[in-house]
Amino acid sequence: MCRQNPGRDGNMSLRQIAQSLGVSITTVSRALAGYSDVSAATRERVVAEAHRIRYVPNEVARRLQRGRADGIGFIVPGGARGFDDRYFLNMVEGAWWRLAGTEVDLLVLSSDQGPTEALTYRRIVEGGRVDGLLVPRIRESDSRIDYLCEVGFPFIAFGAEPSHPKAYAYVDIDTEAATAEAMRHLADLGHRSVALLSSDEALVFARSREAAFLKAAAGLGITTTILCGKLAEASGFALMSELLARPDRPTAAISITDRIGIGAVRAVREHGLTVGPDMSIITFGDNPVVAFMHPPMTAISIPVQAMTAHAVDYLLARRERPDAPLTRLWKTELVVRESTAAPRGRGMASDLPLAV
Amino acid sequence: MCRQNPGRDGNMSLRQIAQSLGVSITTVSRALAGYSDVSAATRERVVAEAHRIRYVPNEVARRLQRGRADGIGFIVPGGARGFDDRYFLNMVEGAWWRLAGTEVDLLVLSSDQGPTEALTYRRIVEGGRVDGLLVPRIRESDSRIDYLCEVGFPFIAFGAEPSHPKAYAYVDIDTEAATAEAMRHLADLGHRSVALLSSDEALVFARSREAAFLKAAAGLGITTTILCGKLAEASGFALMSELLARPDRPTAAISITDRIGIGAVRAVREHGLTVGPDMSIITFGDNPVVAFMHPPMTAISIPVQAMTAHAVDYLLARRERPDAPLTRLWKTELVVRESTAAPRGRGMASDLPLAV
DNA sequence: CTGTTAGCGCCTTCAT
DNA sequence: ATGAAGGCGCTAACAG
């Protein structure tokens, strides 16, 4: 016959309670579930006994029976690079926070970006390990989205692919508003030429921030430069170094992630320049450390935790109602600190012919 | 009867394959599991059909049957404060990294630190959701440890409680060696009075770093000060501010976490002093950002990812062999950057009467 | 080599 | 108000 469940000492199951009380398992189950069609006396005895033997239901069995995973998956992309950004921590934290105290687990899953990615997704989705998925860092023409849409599995994308044929659920920041506010701030300080430090990877959020940057700059009559690298401090360092070497260099830069911004600040300092007067820097993200850098960084604060918690809410709600409401676009806040200043040798904003 | 499993379109089960091929479910199961006692022809047909209907096994059912969760849990402590440290990200990353490509899931679980904590642990352990647990931030007289030891559930503690009656599996850094090396570095620079910025919470690692600090200082004849706050930047700021206000203030400080160190650096700067000559700072941790701060911080680099990955290895191995090997103590590395320097108005190390 | 049988622990009809 | 029976999907033991 089958071996006993090996991982546990005794069998703390419903059967045990049923046997010591001389009732059926069914009754025990019902009493514990709080059904009203159990006599009060019986319920009391069952509950007492359950408490006595410290009964804890087996979640796995329960999940099999209910056909529900009671889990939300967060997929960390990219096998090699991995969990590279504090941003992911904030997402994990937001999801974790929302799930604390519930019976729903947070699964941190990985997927490589190669040919096996599709299989990985199938195993996660069709293997029944989760009820919903958080999918960050959406790529252009993202096959993961296609798959999830096709099988109708509940998921939330972080950032949307603008031209995707199917509408799918996503959360994102209001990139245009965020960028416009940041550019306005720079223009007010007197900057006339601004760079964007971006990534050349096929990431939707990078493209979207670039587009918003160009649009805002056009509106303000600001000269633009876009430099692309990777999403890492070292790349921010390299990009900024390249920018500083230019004779007609911009006086300010916006970086599309905190990590790039951190590297950029360091490059400015190592070139013997002062962040702010010599080169103003604004970063998308605003993870806690940028406020503690020198100088404290002006940042477009993205409410990652709140967005993720809300996304989890949506996924949980969708288990019952397919039309659960979802807040798609989130407002950011420009937190002005000391990495932005009027450019050296420039007048104040009021002197400038701003094309507004 | 029971409803159909609601979460899935069709029933991609073994039964489906069995029926279309006219063989038993058992045979299909065996063929897919790669057992040798299946005829090659049958196996081939089964595999082909499984591929055709894109069969993916149901993990939940498999887990129930095998009596195994195929999951490792990482418990994030403290409901209110939460996932407050980059350190946790590194742990999650280490565990995630090790688990990538396996069929074992990483569950990020939460537990409050109140009266319900015990129940939370019971639900996780006895509910069969994980095969093993990573338990960070061990407290003094930690009831979680008592419980896990009592039921014999596989777990790894991060940091050990020195006086616990039962030996249990843990990983930790070699705190004494790490601290001695840092203090030696400060002594070599000419520092004669050093502070430790610590936490007054009942955390084993804080006590352990304090003890190592006092021991190393005694060996070097260095004057000591210990200030205790919380584990946050703001606390580091407050502690350092307090230190700077002292007339006979130390010339250097070691902070027990990166977050405290980051706050401390900022306090030094805001008091118009220079980190290094006016106040040298070394921090335990060395998360990636401290190298990008100004000045780049000298740090005791803790190999968190490697430690966690190894802990996961151990938990996985323990599922088969109860005597799986475990590396308990890990070497740290002192990464000297620019936050440590000779104190102002002091000679070089060679001039000093060091009690070695 | 293959099929039958019997569960893993829980929950839910259906019958009493 | 309670019990018996069946099944979620998979796998192991025991026969042939």
XYZ file of C-alpha atoms (C1' of nucleotides) in Angstrom:
744
model
C 0.000 0.000 0.000
C 0.947 3.571 0.043
C 3.427 4.654 2.585
C 2.372 7.016 5.276
C 2.857 10.652 4.539
C 6.509 10.765 5.489
C 6.962 14.387 6.376
C 4.851 14.353 9.488
C 5.001 12.634 12.802
C 1.482 11.615 13.441
C -1.411 12.029 11.165
C -3.082 15.153 12.367
C -5.948 14.674 10.034
C -9.645 14.981 10.162
C -9.822 11.257 10.514
C -8.109 11.425 13.844
C -10.624 13.849 15.222
C -13.464 11.852 13.763
C -12.245 8.648 15.364
C -11.710 10.000 18.827
C -15.141 11.565 18.749
C -16.937 8.717 17.073
C -18.365 10.909 14.321
C -17.806 10.889 10.630
C -15.072 12.801 8.864
C -17.758 14.651 7.000
C -19.179 16.028 10.183
C -15.808 17.119 11.415
C -15.089 18.839 8.162
C -18.382 20.657 8.249
C -18.021 21.694 11.859
C -14.589 23.099 11.229
C -15.753 24.899 8.117
C -18.412 26.578 10.215
C -21.402 25.242 8.337
C -24.695 25.954 9.987
C -26.105 22.497 9.472
C -24.127 20.998 12.313
C -25.547 20.863 15.790
C -23.987 23.340 18.147
C -23.022 20.594 20.543
C -21.231 18.604 17.902
C -19.463 21.607 16.580
C -18.235 22.482 20.006
C -16.874 19.026 20.632
C -15.179 18.947 17.264
C -13.621 22.334 17.679
C -12.410 21.436 21.147
C -10.868 18.218 19.956
C -9.305 19.902 16.958
C -7.780 22.404 19.279
C -6.608 19.701 21.612
C -4.734 17.741 19.014
C -3.677 21.011 17.399
C -5.225 20.179 14.107
C -3.932 22.138 11.155
C -5.514 21.395 7.801
C -3.314 20.146 5.034
C -3.173 22.962 2.551
C -2.049 20.798 -0.317
C -5.018 18.472 -0.035
C -7.315 21.399 0.325
C -5.907 22.989 -2.787
C -6.276 19.849 -4.798
C -9.854 19.453 -3.760
C -10.765 23.061 -4.322
C -8.932 23.289 -7.578
C -7.280 26.414 -6.368
C -3.671 27.095 -5.690
C -4.080 29.784 -3.066
C -0.921 31.319 -4.356
C 0.143 34.312 -6.353
C 3.287 34.070 -8.402
C 5.800 36.777 -8.992
C 7.993 35.953 -11.920
C 11.488 37.291 -11.785
C 12.754 37.549 -15.317
C 16.055 36.653 -16.794
C 17.929 33.651 -15.476
C 21.394 35.074 -15.777
C 20.878 38.595 -14.610
C 18.229 37.820 -12.154
C 16.905 39.712 -9.316
C 18.980 42.682 -10.108
C 17.024 45.614 -8.980
C 15.798 47.005 -5.739
C 12.659 47.652 -7.710
C 11.892 43.951 -7.525
C 12.261 43.999 -3.809
C 9.662 46.699 -3.632
C 7.357 44.618 -5.752
C 7.920 41.541 -3.665
C 7.364 43.620 -0.599
C 4.133 45.079 -1.912
C 2.799 41.652 -2.802
C 4.024 40.130 0.399
C 2.481 42.897 2.415
C -0.907 42.448 0.828
C -0.785 38.697 1.288
C 0.342 38.791 4.907
C -2.361 37.376 7.091
C -4.186 35.690 4.245
C -4.014 32.031 3.403
C -2.572 32.869 0.031
C 1.113 32.343 -0.575
C 3.531 34.468 -2.513
C 5.665 32.388 -4.831
C 8.790 33.954 -6.220
C 9.400 32.126 -9.443
C 12.070 32.389 -12.030
C 12.049 32.206 -15.731
C 14.861 32.310 -18.164
C 14.473 34.389 -21.264
C 15.375 31.658 -23.684
C 13.537 28.997 -25.620
C 12.457 27.254 -22.429
C 10.652 30.310 -21.151
C 7.367 29.231 -22.676
C 7.588 25.831 -21.046
C 8.384 27.402 -17.716
C 5.266 29.494 -17.953
C 3.174 26.502 -18.919
C 4.460 24.542 -15.992
C 3.618 27.331 -13.618
C 0.201 28.088 -15.057
C -1.009 24.644 -15.987
C 0.708 22.935 -13.104
C -1.767 24.685 -10.872
C 0.785 26.232 -8.573
C -0.695 29.705 -8.600
C -4.010 31.432 -9.140
C -2.521 34.485 -10.720
C 0.724 35.950 -11.890
C 2.562 39.229 -11.562
C 4.605 39.767 -14.686
C 7.144 42.557 -14.480
C 9.418 44.065 -17.057
C 7.307 43.612 -20.118
C 9.193 43.369 -23.358
C 8.169 44.507 -26.776
C 6.245 41.736 -28.552
C 6.215 39.768 -25.370
C 5.390 36.142 -26.020
C 4.587 35.605 -22.360
C 1.695 38.011 -22.668
C 0.475 36.241 -25.787
C 0.476 32.933 -24.001
C -1.263 34.165 -20.882
C -3.909 35.935 -22.918
C -4.441 32.846 -25.012
C -5.080 30.494 -22.124
C -7.012 33.132 -20.232
C -4.943 32.909 -17.121
C -5.272 35.777 -14.634
C -2.204 37.981 -14.643
C -1.107 41.542 -14.225
C 1.550 43.052 -16.381
C 3.722 45.832 -15.080
C 3.676 48.286 -17.893
C 1.628 47.693 -20.973
C 2.637 46.989 -24.486
C 0.880 49.816 -26.294
C 0.170 48.025 -29.530
C -0.825 44.622 -28.229
C -3.876 43.264 -30.058
C -5.519 42.026 -26.898
C -6.343 44.289 -24.040
C -4.936 42.821 -20.881
C -4.772 43.855 -17.295
C -1.803 45.972 -16.314
C -0.660 48.615 -13.928
C 1.713 51.363 -14.852
C 2.702 54.841 -13.882
C 1.438 57.821 -15.806
C 4.718 58.108 -17.639
C 3.785 61.172 -19.651
C 2.687 63.159 -16.639
C 5.707 62.045 -14.647
C 8.145 62.963 -17.363
C 6.445 66.243 -18.118
C 6.662 67.255 -14.482
C 10.351 66.409 -14.316
C 11.127 68.277 -17.531
C 9.120 71.239 -16.380
C 11.188 71.288 -13.202
C 14.414 71.287 -15.218
C 13.116 73.947 -17.570
C 12.162 76.110 -14.618
C 15.712 75.824 -13.347
C 16.961 77.038 -16.689
C 18.032 73.876 -18.436
C 17.805 73.963 -22.214
C 19.437 70.683 -23.127
C 18.618 67.451 -21.348
C 19.722 63.851 -21.811
C 17.862 60.648 -21.089
C 19.904 57.741 -19.812
C 18.040 54.716 -21.006
C 18.408 51.070 -21.916
C 18.717 49.536 -25.317
C 17.022 46.350 -24.245
C 13.603 45.736 -25.751
C 11.777 46.893 -22.670
C 8.433 48.561 -22.909
C 9.024 50.908 -20.009
C 12.251 52.174 -21.533
C 10.558 52.941 -24.867
C 7.672 54.533 -23.096
C 9.907 56.809 -21.035
C 11.845 57.756 -24.129
C 8.697 58.710 -25.989
C 7.416 60.744 -23.063
C 10.788 62.429 -22.785
C 10.794 63.482 -26.410
C 7.247 64.693 -26.212
C 7.829 66.761 -23.088
C 11.037 68.201 -24.515
C 9.290 69.192 -27.719
C 6.642 70.989 -25.735
C 9.270 72.943 -23.813
C 11.639 73.559 -26.700
C 14.388 71.615 -24.997
C 17.232 69.947 -26.870
C 17.376 66.186 -26.332
C 19.947 63.442 -26.224
C 19.154 59.800 -25.593
C 21.872 57.401 -24.529
C 21.168 53.718 -24.122
C 22.978 51.100 -22.109
C 21.976 48.404 -19.646
C 20.024 48.574 -16.430
C 22.915 48.745 -14.010
C 25.036 51.216 -12.082
C 28.054 50.511 -14.256
C 26.062 51.409 -17.314
C 24.864 54.640 -15.758
C 28.480 55.425 -15.027
C 29.536 54.737 -18.602
C 26.665 56.647 -20.128
C 27.280 59.698 -18.008
C 30.998 59.562 -18.698
C 30.245 59.540 -22.373
C 27.884 62.465 -21.953
C 30.428 64.504 -19.996
C 33.023 64.030 -22.700
C 30.866 65.848 -25.221
C 31.810 69.456 -25.832
C 28.184 70.554 -26.135
C 26.972 68.403 -23.328
C 23.525 68.798 -21.833
C 23.238 70.371 -18.412
C 20.857 67.782 -17.030
C 19.949 64.134 -17.360
C 17.040 61.943 -16.456
C 17.765 58.294 -15.820
C 15.101 55.697 -16.377
C 16.021 53.710 -13.268
C 17.621 54.357 -9.909
C 20.526 52.077 -10.640
C 21.486 53.989 -13.751
C 21.099 57.230 -11.830
C 23.372 56.050 -9.037
C 26.089 55.211 -11.519
C 25.600 58.533 -13.281
C 26.031 60.523 -10.085
C 29.234 58.764 -9.400
C 30.542 59.517 -12.874
C 29.853 63.207 -12.420
C 31.744 63.256 -9.162
C 34.681 61.304 -10.511
C 34.999 63.801 -13.317
C 35.512 66.458 -10.675
C 32.146 68.065 -11.285
C 29.322 68.873 -8.940
C 25.997 67.153 -9.290
C 23.414 69.880 -9.597
C 25.182 72.971 -10.914
C 27.372 71.090 -13.380
C 24.981 68.308 -14.164
C 21.508 67.962 -12.765
C 20.150 64.454 -12.430
C 16.641 63.142 -11.927
C 15.933 59.483 -11.600
C 12.856 57.362 -12.094
C 12.181 55.144 -9.120
C 13.111 56.751 -5.829
C 14.077 53.739 -3.863
C 14.967 54.638 -0.276
C 18.702 54.888 -0.781
C 18.672 57.658 -3.343
C 17.525 60.042 -0.659
C 20.606 59.124 1.330
C 23.148 59.588 -1.387
C 25.295 62.625 -1.814
C 23.715 64.752 -2.967
C 20.253 63.470 -2.152
C 18.683 62.756 -5.504
C 15.727 64.444 -7.038
C 13.500 61.588 -8.115
C 10.276 60.649 -9.754
C 8.805 58.564 -6.996
C 7.072 55.443 -8.239
C 4.616 53.896 -5.771
C 5.782 50.369 -6.489
C 4.531 48.765 -3.328
C 1.101 50.268 -3.662
C 0.871 49.315 -7.303
C 1.873 45.763 -6.604
C -0.390 45.416 -3.612
C -3.216 46.650 -5.742
C -2.329 44.227 -8.507
C -2.454 41.409 -5.993
C -5.820 42.652 -4.799
C -7.040 42.486 -8.331
C -5.798 38.946 -8.815
C -7.401 37.810 -5.598
C -10.678 39.477 -6.513
C -10.585 37.990 -9.987
C -10.782 34.529 -8.526
C -14.378 35.312 -7.704
C -15.369 38.022 -10.141
C -13.902 38.177 -13.621
C -14.719 41.863 -13.810
C -12.803 42.954 -10.749
C -11.877 46.632 -10.906
C -8.327 47.676 -11.574
C -6.578 50.997 -11.277
C -4.306 51.047 -14.268
C -2.425 54.333 -14.180
C -0.696 55.557 -11.079
C 0.412 59.027 -10.232
C 4.036 59.637 -9.428
C 5.474 62.401 -7.347
C 8.496 64.513 -8.197
C 10.562 64.669 -5.036
C 12.927 67.580 -5.393
C 16.171 67.130 -3.524
C 19.640 68.407 -4.271
C 20.718 66.723 -7.465
C 18.927 69.334 -9.520
C 19.955 72.970 -9.623
C 20.192 75.837 -12.021
C 22.967 75.196 -14.509
C 26.152 77.127 -13.902
C 26.413 80.398 -15.773
C 22.769 80.481 -16.650
C 20.139 82.933 -15.625
C 16.999 81.996 -13.820
C 14.014 80.468 -15.464
C 12.255 83.799 -15.783
C 14.940 85.018 -18.173
C 14.459 82.168 -20.524
C 12.325 82.055 -23.629
C 10.324 78.974 -22.805
C 8.188 77.545 -25.522
C 5.127 76.644 -23.525
C -20.783 15.010 -7.562
C -17.838 17.242 -7.444
C -17.643 20.113 -9.812
C -15.028 20.091 -12.457
C -11.786 21.680 -11.555
C -12.827 25.234 -12.297
C -9.541 26.891 -13.029
C -8.751 25.072 -16.228
C -10.317 24.792 -19.611
C -10.070 21.168 -20.452
C -8.817 18.398 -18.295
C -5.289 17.914 -19.394
C -4.864 14.911 -17.212
C -3.249 11.574 -17.461
C -6.671 10.115 -17.988
C -7.012 11.949 -21.247
C -3.815 10.491 -22.597
C -4.735 7.056 -21.311
C -8.097 7.142 -23.012
C -6.925 8.296 -26.384
C -4.258 5.611 -26.368
C -6.319 2.850 -24.844
C -3.860 2.149 -22.058
C -4.141 2.489 -18.351
C -3.397 5.642 -16.437
C -0.694 3.788 -14.591
C 1.139 3.031 -17.765
C 0.991 6.613 -18.840
C 2.262 7.749 -15.497
C 5.122 5.318 -15.635
C 6.053 6.173 -19.174
C 6.144 9.850 -18.359
C 8.151 9.256 -15.224
C 10.729 7.460 -17.331
C 10.476 4.095 -15.647
C 12.356 1.365 -17.397
C 9.616 -1.205 -17.072
C 7.589 0.265 -19.892
C 8.034 -0.954 -23.429
C 9.842 1.502 -25.621
C 6.995 1.513 -28.075
C 4.417 2.383 -25.449
C 6.589 5.013 -23.949
C 7.060 6.628 -27.280
C 3.360 6.714 -28.007
C 2.610 8.124 -24.588
C 5.237 10.785 -24.796
C 4.066 11.764 -28.254
C 0.477 12.032 -27.145
C 1.441 13.943 -24.013
C 3.309 16.343 -26.174
C 0.431 16.620 -28.571
C -2.123 17.586 -25.977
C 0.554 19.629 -24.185
C 0.233 17.709 -21.001
C 1.572 19.420 -17.911
C 1.316 17.513 -14.655
C -0.683 18.997 -11.854
C 1.840 19.909 -9.213
C -0.667 20.084 -6.430
C -1.860 16.536 -6.960
C 1.690 15.349 -7.244
C 2.586 17.022 -4.002
C -0.329 15.533 -2.176
C 0.527 12.085 -3.372
C 4.212 12.378 -2.653
C 3.676 13.968 0.719
C 6.118 16.642 -0.262
C 5.581 20.308 -0.761
C 8.365 20.953 -3.236
C 8.702 24.354 -1.733
C 11.110 26.221 0.474
C 9.744 28.990 2.627
C 11.469 32.218 3.483
C 9.843 33.843 6.443
C 9.983 37.593 6.525
C 9.653 38.689 10.100
C 7.641 41.429 11.617
C 4.264 42.322 10.211
C 4.478 46.034 10.756
C 8.024 46.736 9.783
C 8.251 44.113 7.180
C 10.611 43.628 4.433
C 12.709 46.527 5.457
C 16.149 45.682 4.434
C 17.987 45.154 1.223
C 19.544 42.285 3.105
C 16.304 40.380 2.679
C 16.384 40.948 -1.010
C 19.787 39.376 -1.135
C 18.485 36.406 0.773
C 15.485 36.063 -1.471
C 17.761 36.381 -4.434
C 20.141 33.735 -3.156
C 17.310 31.314 -2.532
C 15.607 32.164 -5.779
C 18.806 31.712 -7.687
C 19.425 28.287 -6.245
C 15.865 27.217 -6.921
C 15.741 28.521 -10.490
C 15.387 25.633 -12.857
C 14.280 23.190 -10.197
C 10.737 22.091 -9.561
C 10.914 23.546 -6.086
C 9.168 26.815 -5.365
C 10.304 29.680 -3.211
C 7.551 30.903 -0.932
C 7.945 34.289 0.666
C 5.886 34.087 3.803
C 5.153 36.537 6.502
C 4.833 36.254 10.191
C 3.893 38.824 12.711
C 5.853 38.956 15.915
C 2.885 38.789 18.201
C 0.866 36.090 19.894
C -0.276 34.684 16.562
C 3.266 34.035 15.406
C 3.234 30.501 16.744
C 0.024 29.712 14.931
C 1.399 31.142 11.721
C 4.374 28.852 11.969
C 2.184 25.865 12.680
C 0.058 26.614 9.684
C 3.057 26.841 7.453
C 4.824 23.789 8.806
C 1.918 21.482 9.490
C -0.121 22.689 6.577
C 2.448 21.052 4.381
C 3.168 24.084 2.264
C 6.933 23.807 2.413
C 9.621 21.215 2.929
C 11.928 23.517 4.747
C 12.215 26.992 6.118
C 14.724 29.808 6.056
C 14.429 31.738 9.289
C 16.247 35.054 9.346
C 16.824 37.547 12.097
C 16.936 35.238 15.030
C 15.957 36.759 18.326
C 17.212 35.965 21.772
C 15.139 33.152 23.306
C 13.450 32.682 19.999
C 10.261 30.683 20.411
C 10.180 29.953 16.677
C 13.378 27.979 17.052
C 11.966 26.094 19.993
C 8.930 25.132 18.018
C 10.783 24.045 14.920
C 13.225 22.001 16.963
C 10.394 20.391 18.841
C 8.516 19.183 15.796
C 11.724 18.321 13.995
C 10.974 20.356 10.946
C 13.887 21.121 8.621
C 14.971 24.726 8.886
C 17.996 26.937 8.708
C 18.450 29.822 11.054
C 20.424 32.852 10.009
C 22.637 33.436 12.945
C 22.631 31.134 15.914
C 21.481 31.654 19.411
C 24.634 30.841 21.324
C 23.037 29.386 24.419
C 20.200 27.420 22.879
C 19.841 24.016 24.507
C 19.362 22.216 21.225
C 21.884 22.345 18.469
C 20.171 23.367 15.293
C 21.244 24.055 11.775
C 22.299 27.601 11.043
C 24.534 29.678 8.854
C 26.311 32.753 10.028
C 29.332 34.847 9.301
C 32.462 34.511 11.346
C 31.595 37.602 13.330
C 34.707 37.600 15.472
C 37.063 37.373 12.551
C 35.110 39.990 10.607
C 35.073 42.421 13.484
C 38.707 41.831 14.347
C 39.734 42.579 10.790
C 37.743 45.801 10.718
C 39.104 46.948 14.053
C 42.608 46.081 12.993
C 42.115 48.237 9.916
C 40.994 51.159 12.055
C 43.825 50.667 14.488
C 46.305 50.625 11.636
C 44.926 53.959 10.488
C 45.530 55.334 13.950
C 42.124 55.241 15.543
C 42.131 54.847 19.307
C 38.469 55.272 20.098
C 35.748 53.547 18.115
C 31.972 53.400 18.417
C 29.579 50.648 17.434
C 26.221 51.715 16.075
C 23.914 48.897 17.014
C 20.318 48.019 17.718
C 18.622 47.636 21.040
C 16.202 45.063 19.718
C 16.648 41.546 21.045
C 18.487 40.362 17.978
C 21.134 37.730 18.169
C 23.292 39.206 15.455
C 23.378 42.590 17.171
C 24.497 41.046 20.462
C 27.022 38.933 18.684
C 28.537 41.900 16.854
C 28.679 43.858 20.082
C 30.515 41.079 21.851
C 32.980 40.692 19.008
C 33.488 44.440 18.954
C 34.328 44.593 22.639
C 36.637 41.638 22.372
C 38.544 43.031 19.396
C 38.789 46.446 21.011
C 40.163 44.947 24.210
C 42.808 43.127 22.221
C 43.867 46.352 20.517
C 43.554 48.627 23.520
C 40.903 50.683 21.834
C 38.335 52.730 23.725
C 34.759 51.681 22.968
C 31.334 53.226 22.812
C 28.168 51.337 21.945
C 25.063 53.192 20.868
C 21.829 51.378 20.207
C 18.842 52.346 18.083
C 16.737 50.673 15.462
C 17.661 49.057 12.180
C 16.971 51.983 9.894
C 18.697 54.892 8.199
C 16.964 57.388 10.451
C 18.337 55.620 13.468
C 21.836 55.630 12.051
C 21.444 59.329 11.514
C 20.285 59.906 15.082
C 22.960 57.720 16.607
C 25.738 59.418 14.675
C 24.364 62.844 15.523
C 24.454 61.924 19.164
C 28.003 60.672 18.806
C 29.169 63.828 17.073
C 27.763 65.964 19.845
C 30.095 64.382 22.361
C 33.187 66.417 23.225
C 35.386 63.320 23.453
C 33.842 61.633 20.491
C 35.405 58.588 18.871
C 37.129 59.012 15.532
C 35.523 56.019 13.911
C 32.343 53.967 14.004
C 31.263 50.547 12.865
C 27.608 50.097 12.050
C 25.994 46.698 12.341
C 23.949 47.117 9.169
C 24.174 49.023 5.914
C 21.045 50.983 6.619
C 22.409 52.335 9.883
C 25.666 53.121 8.139
C 23.932 55.052 5.377
C 22.155 57.209 7.913
C 25.380 57.717 9.842
C 27.248 58.935 6.785
C 24.570 61.448 6.123
C 24.714 62.724 9.690
C 28.451 63.289 9.422
C 28.018 65.281 6.246
C 25.168 67.337 7.594
C 27.297 68.307 10.556
C 29.744 69.784 8.099
C 32.341 67.100 8.660
C 34.118 64.814 6.248
C 33.567 61.100 6.365
C 36.966 59.526 6.710
C 39.260 62.107 8.288
C 36.670 63.442 10.722
C 34.777 60.242 11.257
C 35.642 56.920 9.701
C 32.796 54.530 9.116
C 32.721 50.828 8.392
C 29.499 48.984 7.836
C 28.479 45.366 8.084
C 26.711 44.165 4.961
C 28.070 45.758 1.809
C 24.987 45.818 -0.279
C 25.699 47.132 -3.770
C 24.686 50.714 -3.115
C 27.216 51.449 -0.397
C 29.943 51.293 -2.989
C 28.148 54.010 -4.916
C 27.647 56.409 -2.072
C 29.817 59.373 -1.382
C 32.276 58.528 -0.194
C 32.233 54.880 -1.193
C 31.937 52.987 2.042
C 34.430 50.651 3.561
C 32.414 47.571 4.376
C 32.509 44.125 5.840
C 31.131 42.220 2.909
C 28.699 39.498 3.886
C 28.139 36.823 1.237
C 24.406 36.745 1.795
C 23.428 35.229 -1.508
C 25.959 32.451 -1.226
C 24.972 31.730 2.349
C 21.312 31.553 1.477
C 21.860 29.477 -1.618
C 23.862 27.085 0.476
C 21.156 26.984 3.115
C 18.642 26.093 0.444
C 20.976 23.388 -0.814
C 21.069 21.980 2.646
C 17.297 21.978 2.983
C 16.891 20.271 -0.364
C 19.487 17.673 0.513
C 17.912 17.068 3.890
C 14.786 15.842 2.230
C 16.743 12.754 1.297
C 19.520 12.546 3.849
C 19.023 13.778 7.396
C 22.774 14.211 7.783
C 23.301 16.557 4.852
C 26.460 18.605 5.264
C 26.248 22.266 6.141
C 28.825 25.013 6.116
C 28.004 27.002 9.189
C 30.492 29.837 9.380
C 31.232 32.051 6.415
C 34.189 34.258 5.813
C 33.602 37.919 5.204
C 35.819 40.302 3.342
C 36.791 43.777 4.427
C 36.395 45.956 1.374
C 38.360 49.108 1.995
C 36.965 52.144 0.218
C 37.028 55.791 1.187
C 34.940 56.089 4.311
C 37.905 55.111 6.434
C 41.005 57.248 6.776
C 43.550 58.283 9.349
C 41.940 60.553 11.905
C 42.748 64.226 11.537
C 45.627 65.488 13.603
C 46.916 62.023 14.267
C 50.125 60.440 13.183
C 50.311 57.289 11.167
C 49.796 53.893 12.588
C 53.487 53.276 13.057
C 53.698 56.080 15.597
C 51.091 54.582 17.801
C 51.570 52.363 20.783
C 49.328 49.515 19.772
C 48.617 46.897 22.353
C 48.757 43.817 20.216
C 5.638 -5.309 -19.460
C 0.809 -3.887 -18.051
C -3.429 -3.404 -15.376
C -6.049 -3.297 -10.974
C -6.506 -1.382 -6.619
C -5.862 1.738 -3.111
C -5.008 5.643 -1.344
C -2.626 11.117 -0.258
C -6.417 14.621 2.922
C -9.995 17.175 1.954
C -14.666 18.581 0.457
C -19.297 17.992 -1.553
C -23.157 15.891 -3.455
C -26.767 12.728 -2.235
C -29.276 10.033 0.869
C -31.053 9.315 5.372
C -28.328 16.940 11.712
C -25.430 13.223 10.150
C -23.228 9.609 7.256
C -21.736 7.170 2.984
C -19.664 7.599 -1.188
C -17.069 9.565 -4.660
C -13.451 12.209 -6.587
C -9.644 16.292 -7.166
C -4.916 14.128 -10.272
C -1.343 11.529 -9.364
C 1.504 7.477 -7.894
C 2.927 3.131 -5.447
C 2.056 -1.684 -4.206
C 0.652 -5.791 -5.781
C -0.577 -8.859 -8.892
C -0.645 -11.043 -13.239
